[in-house]
């Protein structure tokens, strides 16, 4: 999947290399990190030839910056996730070290996948900052920060508050949140068990390798059995060695599942935004209602609800008619403003729901397609493993029967 | 299992006797005896060499009384003094008619004429005030004349097997007596009598009796017969009897053998046997450990796999489009689990017991070969041991070969089953895909 299917732009993006670098960090301490080479090619419509238009190096933290920016500016979009920062769900052989070449390679693929997802998204692909990420090596970080997106970001506290207090969120978003929780939980569980299964399978295969060594030593004292033992031993070695490639392939399958594990978080982010927007709306409506009531009370002189003003008025004497008029006037203005605000917030809210839901539908289709393919590729891997097994054991059986 | 009459001879006394003992065919006799003076490798099966003169020049054991001229015709030897049988097996009872012996004559071109079939099953727990123990049912079916009936059913406990083994060792100190399963397994045993332990022991006891039955000499041992046929009270009173005259003879043979340590000259054949046993013992022990480890790893793999399938079902509950695919994957994984279970049970039925038995054999042989370091005076014992040794080695090769061939077959079957499962999943998914594609077109 290297071509952007969106018809306006036909570009090919690849993260083609990874390189270890050393440099100085913000605290002027030396650090080692990995840089990734991003190459962009534009494809000519007529002859399909591609021309390298840009190539630059980026490190993981810059990818993170890009994504955080996208999250703030496109809260209604399910923003593609980045590959994991640290290796998780490892089984014993895989190193959890970020510098491990296998990990770096899988991360390179993950980063490429991220860029391709963004590039093929109908809305995200048009973003200027994304474009600059691909084309402007120097100064890009400053450019992003200049957008002031960090300030625009909703505080976690605010979001949490909204989650607890919102009264009437759209039912679909409630369901979506449940779904994303379930998805995250089930995929985590699956990845954990898969890692344990891989570990055990590794053990089974590798122990067979010991047969190879012992058969070989044993064959030295046997006359008739010697040859058979020796060659059978060789096949045991082959069998034991075959598990390495098998499990390496399975790692890619695990990565595909991991992407959707992280996508669950992106889904939750959209739900949170909705809750925030909705809560905002509800609060504004409440405020407006309160002001209207206050106004009415002042106008009619009835006190239906308890108010501090009302209390103090009772205690310290009523205000003058002029004062009261002034207050009513102010309230009426506020109410007008409030009504405007409410109207626009309502509109915002509905827009958000509409756009978000459109992207969620798009996401659902993508998810179903991708995960189905992943499951099929798992079956393909199992088939390949079985075929290898049949071959090795058939060879071994021949050797044994000739003993 | 080695066939009667296939491999070398096994006898305790002089060579002439052994000719009559078990109806070995000529070729196999030659295999054992016809060694060139230069002492080539002790293992040379096959090859039809005439009986060499070395037999006639062999010295006889002290206990030896009879001196028979070597006769190439087995049958004729058989038809001679039937008392030969007695001396050879050191048993107090006489075998019956020579005619019945003819049944046991085996020529290489004739099919297996097994006439003694033994099974060990139905372990049962017995509780007395003093102890708890397990007995095993032993069923013997035979066409042999010297047995009073054609079918016997008795119950024996492990102690009784130990008694039998001791008797066999006494009577045939230079033969390779099959091993018994261990008395107890120290590691990881919570209960003395858990089901796995009992089952493993039962299988091993079954093997033991069948090995004895298949052994050309041991099969006619009188204590063996009593073990298989005597009812409870008869058996326990027999056990109480002191060692008989002839078994005392057996003891003295052993004493002679053991007293003659200190090797002055070591025949080359024994050097080789020595060497072989040492290395074989090492290797078979390793193989045993490796095999046990494989079984353990497979068990743990199976445990994890059993958890793996259900997660896909759980997932399918949250999904719509993906639900069917996920459920199919779960079912494939479950089928592979069943195939794994089957493979494991095949492993524990065939390979593990065989390998372990040979571990026990090799332990025993390390000791027995002490007896092999004999002087010329007991050269017959040498020869007898050598003959039995050849036979044992051939059996071992066959057993190992078939155990490993069987393991390979189990593995092939396992992978074929899994392959079929996943391939049919793939087909179903592709079919669905085509269906959906054609639906879209409509």
Short mmCIF file of N, CA and C in Angstrom, two decimals, chain B residues 90 211 217 275:
data_model
loop_
_atom_site.label_atom_id
_atom_site.label_comp_id
_atom_site.label_asym_id
_atom_site.label_seq_id
_atom_site.Cartn_x
_atom_site.Cartn_y
_atom_site.Cartn_z
N UNK B 90 17.56 -73.81 35.14
CA UNK B 90 17.71 -74.02 36.59
C UNK B 90 16.38 -74.12 37.29
N UNK B 211 8.54 -58.73 27.57
CA UNK B 211 9.95 -58.91 27.24
C UNK B 211 10.42 -60.29 27.67
N UNK B 217 15.22 -67.68 26.27
CA UNK B 217 15.52 -68.52 27.44
C UNK B 217 14.56 -68.24 28.60
N UNK B 275 32.63 -50.18 25.88
CA UNK B 275 32.63 -48.86 25.28
C UNK B 275 31.21 -48.50 24.82
#
